[in-house]
Coordinates of C-alpha atoms in Angstrom, one line a residue:
M1 CA -7.0 3.2 -54.9
F2 CA -6.4 0.6 -52.1
R3 CA -3.8 2.8 -50.5
E4 CA -6.3 5.8 -50.5
F5 CA -8.9 3.5 -48.9
C6 CA -6.4 2.4 -46.2
C7 CA -5.5 6.0 -45.5
T8 CA -9.1 7.0 -45.2
F9 CA -9.9 4.1 -43.0
A10 CA -6.9 4.8 -40.8
A11 CA -8.0 8.5 -40.4
V12 CA -11.5 7.5 -39.5
Y13 CA -10.3 4.9 -37.0
Y14 CA -7.8 7.4 -35.4
T15 CA -10.5 10.1 -35.1
L16 CA -12.8 7.6 -33.5
F17 CA -10.0 6.5 -31.1
I18 CA -9.5 10.2 -30.1
Y19 CA -13.2 10.6 -29.5
M20 CA -13.4 7.5 -27.3
N21 CA -10.2 8.5 -25.5
V22 CA -11.4 12.0 -24.7
L23 CA -14.9 10.9 -23.7
E24 CA -13.4 8.5 -21.1
L25 CA -11.7 11.3 -19.3
S26 CA -13.0 13.7 -16.7
E27 CA -12.8 17.5 -17.2
Q28 CA -9.8 17.7 -14.9
E29 CA -8.0 15.0 -16.8
I30 CA -8.7 16.7 -20.1
G31 CA -7.4 20.0 -18.6
R32 CA -4.2 18.3 -17.4
R33 CA -3.5 16.9 -20.9
Q34 CA -4.0 20.3 -22.4
S35 CA -1.5 21.7 -19.9
L36 CA 0.9 18.8 -20.9
E37 CA 0.7 19.9 -24.6
E38 CA 1.2 23.5 -23.7
L39 CA 4.3 22.7 -21.7
R40 CA 5.7 20.8 -24.6
A41 CA 4.9 23.7 -26.9
M42 CA 6.9 25.9 -24.6
G43 CA 9.9 23.6 -24.9
I44 CA 9.5 22.1 -21.4
N45 CA 9.8 18.3 -21.3
P46 CA 7.2 17.2 -18.7
Y47 CA 9.0 13.8 -18.3
P48 CA 12.8 14.7 -18.3
A49 CA 15.2 11.8 -18.3
A50 CA 18.2 13.5 -16.6
E51 CA 19.1 12.7 -13.0
Y52 CA 17.9 15.4 -10.6
V53 CA 20.4 15.5 -7.8
T54 CA 18.9 15.9 -4.3
D55 CA 20.8 16.4 -1.1
A56 CA 18.1 16.7 1.6
F57 CA 14.8 15.3 2.8
S58 CA 11.9 17.2 4.4
T59 CA 12.3 15.6 7.8
E60 CA 16.0 16.1 8.0
I61 CA 15.8 19.7 7.0
K62 CA 13.4 20.4 9.9
E63 CA 15.4 18.4 12.4
N64 CA 18.7 20.1 11.6
F65 CA 17.4 23.7 11.2
S66 CA 19.0 26.4 13.3
D67 CA 18.0 30.1 13.4
E68 CA 21.6 31.0 14.3
A69 CA 23.2 29.1 11.4
E70 CA 24.0 30.4 8.0
P71 CA 21.1 29.8 5.5
R72 CA 21.5 26.3 4.2
Q73 CA 21.4 25.6 0.5
V74 CA 19.3 22.5 -0.4
S75 CA 18.1 20.6 -3.4
V76 CA 14.8 18.7 -2.7
A77 CA 12.2 17.0 -4.9
G78 CA 8.8 15.5 -4.4
R79 CA 5.1 15.8 -5.2
M80 CA 3.4 19.1 -5.0
M81 CA 0.4 18.6 -2.6
S82 CA -0.9 22.1 -2.3
R83 CA -0.5 25.6 -3.7
R84 CA -1.4 29.1 -2.5
V85 CA -0.9 31.8 -5.1
M86 CA -0.7 35.3 -3.8
G87 CA 0.3 37.5 -6.8
K88 CA 4.1 37.6 -7.3
A89 CA 4.7 35.3 -4.3
S90 CA 3.2 31.8 -3.5
F91 CA 3.5 28.9 -1.2
A92 CA 3.5 25.2 -2.1
E93 CA 3.7 22.0 -0.1
L94 CA 6.2 19.4 -1.3
Q95 CA 5.9 15.8 -0.2
D96 CA 9.0 13.6 -0.5
S97 CA 9.6 10.0 0.6
K98 CA 10.0 11.1 4.2
G99 CA 7.3 13.7 4.8
R100 CA 6.3 17.2 3.8
I101 CA 7.9 20.7 3.7
Q102 CA 6.6 24.1 2.7
V103 CA 8.2 25.9 -0.3
Y104 CA 8.2 29.7 -0.7
I105 CA 8.2 30.8 -4.4
T106 CA 8.4 34.3 -5.8
R107 CA 8.3 35.3 -9.4
D108 CA 11.5 37.2 -9.6
D109 CA 13.5 34.6 -7.7
I110 CA 12.7 31.7 -10.1
C111 CA 12.5 34.1 -13.1
P112 CA 15.5 36.5 -12.7
G113 CA 15.4 37.5 -16.3
E114 CA 12.8 39.3 -18.5
N115 CA 10.9 36.0 -19.2
K116 CA 8.5 35.4 -16.3
D117 CA 6.8 32.3 -17.9
M118 CA 8.2 29.8 -15.4
Y119 CA 6.2 31.6 -12.7
N120 CA 3.2 33.2 -14.5
A121 CA 2.5 30.3 -16.9
V122 CA 4.1 27.2 -15.6
F123 CA 3.8 27.4 -11.8
K124 CA 0.6 29.4 -11.6
R125 CA -1.4 27.8 -14.4
L126 CA 0.2 24.6 -15.9
L127 CA 1.4 22.8 -12.8
D128 CA -1.2 20.7 -10.9
I129 CA -1.5 19.1 -7.5
G130 CA 0.3 15.8 -7.8
D131 CA 3.0 17.0 -10.2
F132 CA 6.6 16.1 -9.2
I133 CA 8.9 19.1 -9.0
G134 CA 12.5 19.8 -8.0
V135 CA 13.4 22.8 -5.9
R136 CA 16.8 24.4 -5.2
G137 CA 17.0 27.1 -2.6
T138 CA 17.7 28.1 1.0
V139 CA 16.1 27.0 4.2
F140 CA 14.5 29.7 6.4
R141 CA 11.8 30.2 9.0
T142 CA 8.7 32.1 7.9
Q143 CA 7.0 34.8 10.0
T144 CA 4.5 32.3 11.2
G145 CA 7.4 30.0 12.4
E146 CA 7.2 27.3 9.7
I147 CA 10.5 26.0 8.4
S148 CA 10.4 26.3 4.7
V149 CA 12.6 26.3 1.5
H150 CA 12.9 29.6 -0.3
A151 CA 13.0 28.5 -4.0
K152 CA 15.7 29.9 -6.3
E153 CA 15.1 27.4 -9.0
L154 CA 12.0 25.3 -10.0
T155 CA 12.0 22.2 -12.2
L156 CA 9.1 20.1 -13.5
L157 CA 10.1 16.4 -13.0
S158 CA 6.9 14.6 -13.9
K159 CA 3.4 15.7 -14.9
S160 CA 0.4 14.0 -13.2
L161 CA -2.5 13.4 -15.5
K162 CA -5.0 12.2 -12.8
P163 CA -6.2 14.4 -10.0
L164 CA -5.5 13.2 -6.4
P165 CA -8.4 12.8 -4.0
I166 CA -7.1 15.6 -1.6
V167 CA -9.1 15.8 1.6
K168 CA -10.7 19.2 2.2
Y169 CA -12.2 20.5 5.4
K170 CA -15.1 22.9 6.0
D171 CA -16.5 23.6 9.4
G172 CA -14.6 20.7 10.8
V173 CA -16.1 18.2 8.3
A174 CA -13.7 16.3 6.0
Y175 CA -14.7 16.0 2.3
D176 CA -13.2 13.9 -0.6
K177 CA -11.6 11.5 1.8
F178 CA -10.0 8.5 0.1
D179 CA -11.2 6.0 2.8
D180 CA -13.3 3.5 0.9
P181 CA -11.5 0.1 1.7
E182 CA -12.0 -1.4 -1.7
L183 CA -10.6 1.7 -3.5
R184 CA -7.7 1.9 -1.0
Y185 CA -6.6 -1.7 -1.5
R186 CA -7.1 -1.6 -5.2
Q187 CA -5.3 1.7 -5.7
R188 CA -2.6 1.3 -3.0
Y189 CA -0.5 3.9 -4.9
V190 CA -3.1 6.6 -4.2
D191 CA -3.6 5.4 -0.6
L192 CA 0.1 5.8 0.1
I193 CA 0.1 9.3 -1.3
V194 CA -2.9 10.8 0.4
N195 CA -3.5 8.9 3.6
E196 CA -1.2 9.5 6.6
G197 CA 0.2 6.4 8.4
V198 CA -0.2 4.0 5.5
K199 CA 3.4 4.1 4.5
D200 CA 4.4 3.8 8.2
T201 CA 2.6 0.4 8.4
F202 CA 4.7 -0.9 5.6
L203 CA 7.9 0.5 7.0
Q204 CA 7.1 -1.4 10.2
R205 CA 6.5 -4.5 8.1
A206 CA 10.0 -4.0 6.8
T207 CA 11.3 -3.8 10.4
V208 CA 9.6 -7.0 11.2
L209 CA 11.3 -8.8 8.4
R210 CA 14.7 -7.2 8.9
T211 CA 14.6 -8.0 12.7
M212 CA 13.5 -11.6 12.0
R213 CA 16.4 -12.1 9.6
Q214 CA 18.8 -10.6 12.0
V215 CA 17.8 -12.9 14.8
L216 CA 17.9 -16.0 12.6
D217 CA 21.2 -15.0 11.0
E218 CA 22.8 -14.3 14.4
A219 CA 21.7 -17.8 15.5
G220 CA 23.8 -19.1 12.6
Y221 CA 21.0 -20.3 10.3
T222 CA 21.1 -20.0 6.5
E223 CA 18.5 -18.2 4.4
V224 CA 17.7 -20.3 1.3
E225 CA 15.2 -20.5 -1.6
T226 CA 13.2 -23.5 -2.7
P227 CA 10.9 -24.0 -5.7
T228 CA 7.6 -22.2 -6.0
L229 CA 6.4 -24.5 -8.8
Q230 CA 6.2 -28.0 -7.4
M231 CA 5.3 -31.4 -8.8
I232 CA 3.5 -32.3 -5.6
A233 CA 1.6 -29.9 -3.3
G234 CA 3.1 -31.1 0.0
G235 CA 4.1 -29.8 3.4
A236 CA 0.6 -28.8 4.6
S237 CA -3.1 -29.6 4.4
A238 CA -4.5 -27.1 2.0
R239 CA -6.1 -26.9 -1.5
P240 CA -3.4 -25.8 -4.1
F241 CA -3.5 -23.7 -7.2
V242 CA -2.9 -25.7 -10.3
T243 CA -1.0 -24.4 -13.3
H244 CA 0.4 -26.1 -16.5
F245 CA 4.0 -26.4 -17.5
N246 CA 4.0 -26.3 -21.3
A247 CA 7.6 -27.5 -21.7
L248 CA 6.9 -30.7 -19.8
N249 CA 3.2 -30.9 -20.8
Q250 CA 2.5 -31.4 -17.1
D251 CA 0.3 -29.9 -14.5
M252 CA 2.1 -28.4 -11.5
Y253 CA 1.2 -26.8 -8.2
M254 CA 2.0 -23.4 -6.7
R255 CA 3.6 -24.3 -3.4
I256 CA 1.4 -24.4 -0.3
A257 CA 4.4 -24.7 2.0
T258 CA 8.2 -24.9 1.9
E259 CA 8.6 -27.6 4.5
L260 CA 9.5 -30.7 2.5
Y261 CA 12.2 -29.0 0.5
L262 CA 13.8 -27.4 3.6
K263 CA 13.9 -30.8 5.3
R264 CA 15.8 -32.1 2.3
L265 CA 18.4 -29.5 3.1
I266 CA 18.7 -30.7 6.7
V267 CA 19.2 -34.2 5.3
G268 CA 22.0 -32.7 3.1
G269 CA 23.9 -31.4 6.2
F270 CA 22.8 -27.8 6.9
E271 CA 22.6 -27.0 10.7
G272 CA 19.6 -24.7 10.2
V273 CA 17.8 -23.3 7.2
Y274 CA 15.0 -20.8 6.8
E275 CA 13.0 -19.3 4.0
I276 CA 10.8 -16.2 3.9
G277 CA 8.6 -16.4 0.8
K278 CA 5.2 -16.6 -0.8
N279 CA 2.9 -19.6 -0.4
F280 CA -0.4 -20.0 -2.3
R281 CA -3.6 -21.7 -1.0
N282 CA -6.6 -21.9 -3.2
E283 CA -9.1 -21.0 -0.4
G284 CA -11.2 -18.1 0.7
M285 CA -10.5 -14.5 1.4
D286 CA -11.5 -12.6 4.5
R287 CA -10.0 -10.3 7.1
N288 CA -7.5 -12.9 8.2
H289 CA -6.8 -14.8 5.0
N290 CA -5.3 -13.9 1.6
P291 CA -4.7 -16.8 -0.9
E292 CA -1.2 -15.5 -1.6
F293 CA 0.6 -15.0 1.7
T294 CA 4.1 -14.7 3.1
C295 CA 5.5 -17.3 5.5
M296 CA 8.8 -17.9 7.3
E297 CA 9.8 -21.6 7.8
L298 CA 12.8 -22.6 10.0
Y299 CA 14.3 -26.0 10.5
V300 CA 17.1 -26.7 13.0
Q301 CA 18.9 -30.0 13.5
Y302 CA 19.2 -31.6 17.0
K303 CA 16.3 -29.5 18.4
D304 CA 12.8 -30.4 19.6
Y305 CA 9.5 -28.5 19.9
N306 CA 10.3 -27.5 23.5
W307 CA 13.4 -25.7 22.3
M308 CA 11.4 -24.2 19.5
M309 CA 8.8 -22.7 21.9
S310 CA 11.6 -20.9 23.8
F311 CA 13.3 -19.7 20.6
T312 CA 9.9 -18.4 19.3
E313 CA 9.4 -16.4 22.5
H314 CA 12.8 -14.8 22.1
L315 CA 12.1 -14.1 18.4
L316 CA 8.7 -12.5 18.8
E317 CA 9.7 -10.4 21.9
T318 CA 12.7 -9.1 19.9
I319 CA 10.6 -8.2 16.9
C320 CA 7.9 -6.4 19.1
I321 CA 10.6 -4.3 20.8
A322 CA 12.1 -3.4 17.4
V323 CA 8.8 -2.3 16.0
N324 CA 7.1 -0.7 19.0
G325 CA 10.0 0.1 21.4
K326 CA 8.5 -2.3 24.0
P327 CA 7.3 -5.9 24.2
E328 CA 3.6 -5.0 24.3
R329 CA 1.2 -3.9 21.6
E330 CA -2.5 -2.7 21.8
I331 CA -4.7 -4.7 19.4
D332 CA -8.5 -4.5 19.2
G333 CA -8.5 -2.8 22.6
N334 CA -6.4 -5.5 24.2
I335 CA -2.8 -5.0 25.4
I336 CA -1.0 -8.1 24.2
S337 CA 2.4 -8.9 25.8
F338 CA 5.0 -10.7 23.8
K339 CA 7.3 -10.9 26.8
A340 CA 8.4 -14.5 27.5
P341 CA 7.3 -16.9 28.8
Y342 CA 3.9 -17.8 27.1
R343 CA 1.3 -20.2 28.5
R344 CA 1.6 -23.9 27.2
L345 CA -1.7 -25.8 27.0
P346 CA -2.4 -29.3 25.3
I347 CA -5.1 -29.1 22.7
L348 CA -7.3 -31.8 24.3
D349 CA -7.1 -29.9 27.6
A350 CA -8.1 -26.7 25.8
I351 CA -11.2 -28.4 24.3
K352 CA -12.1 -29.9 27.7
E353 CA -11.6 -26.5 29.3
K354 CA -13.9 -24.7 26.9
T355 CA -16.5 -27.4 26.3
G356 CA -16.3 -29.9 29.1
F357 CA -15.9 -32.7 26.6
D358 CA -12.8 -34.9 26.9
C359 CA -11.6 -36.2 23.5
D360 CA -8.9 -38.3 25.0
G361 CA -9.7 -42.0 24.4
K362 CA -12.8 -41.2 22.4
T363 CA -13.5 -42.8 19.0
E364 CA -14.1 -41.0 15.8
E365 CA -17.8 -41.7 16.0
E366 CA -18.1 -40.4 19.6
I367 CA -16.4 -37.2 18.7
R368 CA -18.6 -36.8 15.6
A369 CA -21.7 -37.3 17.7
F370 CA -20.6 -34.6 20.1
C371 CA -19.9 -32.2 17.2
K372 CA -23.4 -32.8 15.9
E373 CA -24.9 -32.4 19.4
K374 CA -23.3 -28.9 19.4
G375 CA -24.8 -28.1 16.1
M376 CA -21.6 -28.2 14.1
D377 CA -21.6 -28.9 10.4
V378 CA -19.6 -32.1 10.2
D379 CA -19.9 -35.1 7.8
E380 CA -18.6 -38.6 7.2
T381 CA -15.6 -37.4 5.2
M382 CA -14.0 -35.9 8.3
G383 CA -11.6 -38.2 10.2
K384 CA -10.8 -37.9 13.9
G385 CA -8.1 -35.3 13.5
K386 CA -10.3 -33.1 11.3
L387 CA -13.2 -33.3 13.9
I388 CA -10.8 -32.3 16.7
D389 CA -9.6 -29.4 14.6
E390 CA -13.1 -28.3 14.0
L391 CA -13.9 -28.5 17.7
F392 CA -10.9 -26.4 18.6
G393 CA -11.7 -23.8 15.9
E394 CA -15.3 -23.5 17.0
F395 CA -14.9 -23.3 20.8
C396 CA -11.3 -22.5 21.6
E397 CA -9.2 -20.7 19.0
G398 CA -10.8 -17.3 19.3
T399 CA -10.6 -17.2 23.1
F400 CA -6.8 -17.1 23.3
I401 CA -5.8 -13.4 23.3
Q402 CA -2.4 -13.5 25.0
P403 CA 0.2 -15.6 23.2
T404 CA -0.5 -19.3 24.1
F405 CA 1.2 -22.4 22.8
I406 CA -1.4 -25.1 22.1
T407 CA 0.5 -28.4 22.2
D408 CA 0.4 -32.1 21.8
Y409 CA -2.0 -32.6 18.8
P410 CA -3.4 -36.0 17.9
V411 CA -1.5 -38.0 15.3
E412 CA -4.4 -37.8 12.8
M413 CA -3.9 -34.0 12.7
S414 CA -0.1 -34.1 12.3
P415 CA 1.2 -36.3 9.5
L416 CA 4.7 -34.8 9.5
T417 CA 5.2 -34.8 13.3
K418 CA 7.0 -37.1 15.7
M419 CA 4.9 -39.2 18.1
H420 CA 4.9 -37.8 21.6
R421 CA 7.6 -39.4 23.7
S422 CA 5.3 -40.0 26.7
K423 CA 1.7 -39.6 25.4
P424 CA 0.5 -42.4 23.1
G425 CA -1.7 -41.2 20.2
L426 CA -0.4 -37.6 20.4
T427 CA 2.5 -35.8 18.6
E428 CA 5.1 -33.2 19.6
R429 CA 3.5 -30.3 17.9
F430 CA 2.4 -26.8 18.9
E431 CA 0.5 -23.9 17.4
L432 CA 0.9 -20.4 18.8
M433 CA -2.4 -18.6 19.3
V434 CA -2.4 -14.8 19.6
N435 CA -5.4 -12.5 19.6
G436 CA -7.7 -15.5 18.8
K437 CA -5.8 -16.6 15.7
E438 CA -3.0 -19.0 14.8
L439 CA 0.3 -17.3 14.3
A440 CA 2.8 -20.2 14.1
N441 CA 2.8 -24.0 13.7
A442 CA 5.8 -26.1 14.8
Y443 CA 6.9 -29.7 15.3
S444 CA 9.5 -32.1 16.5
E445 CA 9.9 -33.3 13.0
L446 CA 9.1 -36.9 12.0
N447 CA 12.4 -38.4 10.7
D448 CA 11.4 -42.1 10.7
P449 CA 10.9 -42.9 7.0
I450 CA 8.8 -46.0 7.6
D451 CA 6.5 -44.2 10.0
Q452 CA 6.3 -41.2 7.5
E453 CA 5.3 -43.5 4.7
E454 CA 2.4 -44.9 6.8
R455 CA 1.3 -41.4 7.7
F456 CA 1.3 -40.4 4.0
K457 CA -0.8 -43.5 3.2
E458 CA -3.3 -42.5 5.9
Q459 CA -3.5 -39.1 4.2
M460 CA -4.3 -40.8 0.9
R461 CA -7.1 -42.8 2.6
L462 CA -8.6 -39.5 3.8
A463 CA -8.3 -38.1 0.3
D464 CA -10.2 -41.2 -0.9
K465 CA -13.0 -40.3 1.6
G466 CA -13.3 -36.9 0.1
D467 CA -10.9 -34.7 2.0
D468 CA -9.5 -32.4 -0.7
E469 CA -6.9 -30.9 1.7
A470 CA -5.2 -34.2 2.5
M471 CA -1.5 -34.5 1.6
I472 CA -0.2 -36.4 -1.5
I473 CA 2.7 -38.9 -1.0
D474 CA 6.0 -37.3 -1.9
Q475 CA 8.2 -40.3 -2.9
D476 CA 11.3 -38.2 -3.3
F477 CA 10.9 -36.8 0.2
L478 CA 10.6 -40.3 1.5
R479 CA 13.8 -41.3 -0.3
A480 CA 15.6 -38.3 1.3
L481 CA 14.4 -39.5 4.7
Q482 CA 15.8 -43.0 4.0
Y483 CA 19.3 -41.4 3.8
G484 CA 18.7 -40.2 7.3
M485 CA 17.5 -36.9 8.8
P486 CA 18.9 -35.9 12.2
P487 CA 16.4 -35.0 15.1
T488 CA 15.0 -31.7 13.9
S489 CA 12.5 -29.1 15.0
G490 CA 10.7 -26.8 12.5
I491 CA 8.3 -23.9 12.6
G492 CA 6.2 -21.9 10.2
I493 CA 5.2 -18.3 11.1
G494 CA 2.7 -16.3 9.0
I495 CA 4.4 -13.0 8.3
D496 CA 1.2 -11.2 7.3
R497 CA -0.5 -12.1 10.6
L498 CA 2.6 -11.3 12.5
V499 CA 2.7 -7.8 11.0
M500 CA -1.0 -7.3 11.8
L501 CA -0.2 -8.1 15.4
M502 CA 2.9 -5.8 15.5
T503 CA 1.1 -2.9 13.9
G504 CA -2.3 -3.3 15.6
K505 CA -4.1 -3.8 12.3
T506 CA -7.3 -6.0 12.3
F507 CA -7.5 -6.6 8.5
I508 CA -4.9 -8.5 6.6
Q509 CA -5.5 -6.2 3.6
E510 CA -4.0 -3.4 5.7
V511 CA -0.6 -5.0 5.8
L512 CA -0.4 -6.2 2.1
F513 CA 0.6 -3.7 -0.5
F514 CA -1.6 -5.4 -3.1
P515 CA -4.1 -7.9 -1.6
Q516 CA -6.2 -10.1 -3.9
M517 CA -9.4 -8.4 -4.9
K518 CA -12.5 -9.3 -6.8
P519 CA -12.6 -8.0 -10.4
E520 CA -13.6 -4.4 -10.6
K521 CA -17.3 -3.8 -11.2
K522 CA -18.0 -2.0 -14.4
A523 CA -21.3 -0.6 -15.6
P524 CA -22.8 -2.9 -18.2
K525 CA -22.7 -1.5 -21.7
S526 CA -24.3 -2.5 -25.0
T527 CA -21.7 -3.4 -27.6
V528 CA -21.1 -1.2 -30.6
A529 CA -22.8 -3.9 -32.7
E530 CA -26.0 -3.7 -30.6
W531 CA -26.1 0.1 -31.1
Q532 CA -25.6 -0.3 -34.8
E533 CA -28.6 -2.7 -34.9
I534 CA -30.8 0.3 -34.2
G535 CA -28.9 2.6 -36.6
V536 CA -26.5 4.4 -34.3
T537 CA -23.1 4.7 -36.1
E538 CA -19.9 3.6 -34.3
E539 CA -18.6 7.2 -33.9
W540 CA -21.7 8.2 -31.9
V541 CA -21.7 5.3 -29.5
P542 CA -19.1 6.9 -27.1
L543 CA -21.2 10.1 -27.0
F544 CA -24.2 8.1 -25.9
N545 CA -22.2 6.5 -23.2
K546 CA -20.7 9.9 -22.0
A547 CA -24.2 11.2 -21.8
G548 CA -25.2 8.4 -19.5
Y549 CA -26.9 6.0 -22.0
Y550 CA -24.9 2.8 -21.6
L551 CA -27.5 0.3 -22.8
V552 CA -29.7 0.5 -25.9
Q553 CA -32.7 0.0 -23.6
D554 CA -31.7 3.2 -21.7
I555 CA -33.1 5.4 -24.5
R556 CA -36.5 3.6 -24.8
D557 CA -38.4 6.0 -22.5
V558 CA -36.5 9.2 -23.3
K559 CA -38.0 12.1 -25.3
A560 CA -36.3 12.6 -28.6
Q561 CA -35.6 16.3 -27.9
K562 CA -33.9 15.4 -24.6
L563 CA -31.9 12.6 -26.1
Q564 CA -30.7 15.0 -28.8
M565 CA -29.9 17.7 -26.3
D566 CA -27.9 15.3 -24.1
V567 CA -25.9 13.5 -26.8
C568 CA -25.3 16.5 -29.0
G569 CA -24.3 18.5 -25.9
V570 CA -21.4 16.1 -25.5
N571 CA -20.4 16.8 -29.1
K572 CA -20.4 20.6 -28.4
K573 CA -18.8 20.5 -25.0
Y574 CA -15.8 18.4 -26.1
K575 CA -15.6 20.1 -29.5
L576 CA -15.6 16.8 -31.4
G577 CA -16.8 18.4 -34.7
L578 CA -19.4 15.7 -35.6
E579 CA -22.4 16.7 -37.6
N580 CA -25.4 16.6 -35.2
P581 CA -28.3 14.3 -36.2
K582 CA -31.8 15.8 -36.5
V583 CA -34.3 15.2 -33.8
E584 CA -36.2 12.8 -36.2
Q585 CA -33.1 10.6 -36.3
F586 CA -33.1 10.3 -32.6
Q587 CA -36.8 9.5 -32.6
E588 CA -36.1 6.7 -35.1
W589 CA -33.4 5.3 -32.9
I590 CA -35.8 5.4 -29.9
D591 CA -38.5 3.6 -31.9
K592 CA -36.1 0.8 -32.9
A593 CA -34.9 0.5 -29.3
Q594 CA -38.6 0.0 -28.3
A595 CA -39.3 -2.6 -30.9

């Protein structure tokens, strides 16, 4: 008896699952699933496991084609992006990883025997735009002059169950464009398929990284890896992400920088080390910031920040030429030149140049008073360095379009930097500004362990005042410094911003495959239990939703006859086989919803 009950319950649950599954699909998606089952019934595996050997790409076929040469045999594979059926002959467009090429398909060529199902049933009816196919045939030029592949064999490699947003044109107007930024960033896989140029941006990103590694490797520096999970969030002034390490029962931090671990390796005897990896900062998102970002940090012994400026000029000029073929790039309507040398400007001079206010020799209170006079939002938690940083950000940063080294920052802004050798109160630090934004940050690294400990303590005093971005004392790093670190210069370069500059993109999301996004908005729905409270059974809830009634209150002002027509129409359209309730039943549900 119990077994029979379980079997009945399972059958009802499975039927309900099928209803809900079907009703969540569009008509095209349902049609593709029907084609999938028909293919299987024909003995065709829509997802074969065997290797499909290819020997050519679309771009290479076109580049190497010669009308005088013997017809070339090729095997190509890719996604079918269009199809024009003309009786016994058809054209399709195949998109592989390099580009697109036309394929010419005739019934008798791919179905040389009596059975013509591969053409009449599979190609013409059961294949859909977006399906992956393999084609073996010969290359030729059509009467219209288009280089194409004449198919002799067609193989289904993967069935697509969701329709692609293919752009259509009518009277010069584009329809069904996949250009909504939120959809593009959230569904990057679709963006890459249907929008030209998107893949090129990420290939250029790969060129940036490849060239950077090449320059650093040729200079003799070693690529290394340091921990992403850290006991202390150090190496920068930023708010960290916190996670919990169960094995140690201890909170840990996602790293905000790689600096302190890389310096430990300089202490250990490496001449130069660099790391290209992810950092995480628990801060805002906008066109220039993503909380998860890629950074390159480099540390080289026996160098100073002057040497690092020259090396940075060489690095960026080399990268720009590799990506663009020249040392210039147009961004936001400006031609930006990465050709060395770049302007070098002390930060206090920059503020004076833009505001007329000279911060040199001024007290914290005097600077705060000037900030308030300018209408800036500052408070008592901000120390002198933070105030100067705010002034620079408000009045200066956005004005430097061409690459400019902003140098000689106050010691309060630079807890890991050597004191300036000739300017008291300042440090040997620079930030590289390009197109109005910071691209790089570099120092003559502080290697005096006693001075470093005092700087850390000052950071803790700022934290006590309420600065949640102040650094925490890293005792192990101080211990490493006490063993002795040679004179060293270090730099951090934001890779995402660098790629933006090298590709001419103005939004950081354009150069990240999968940028952080807010949760997807979903239409609010009443729960099954809420529908059951007015008497609607669980199996009918998906039908109400498919008919557009997501909330119980949505049916309050609907006529019973219309509600019955809408909901029972779903039952009929999708052939669900449920017994339709009478109009009186719908009226009863409406009355209870109004109560």
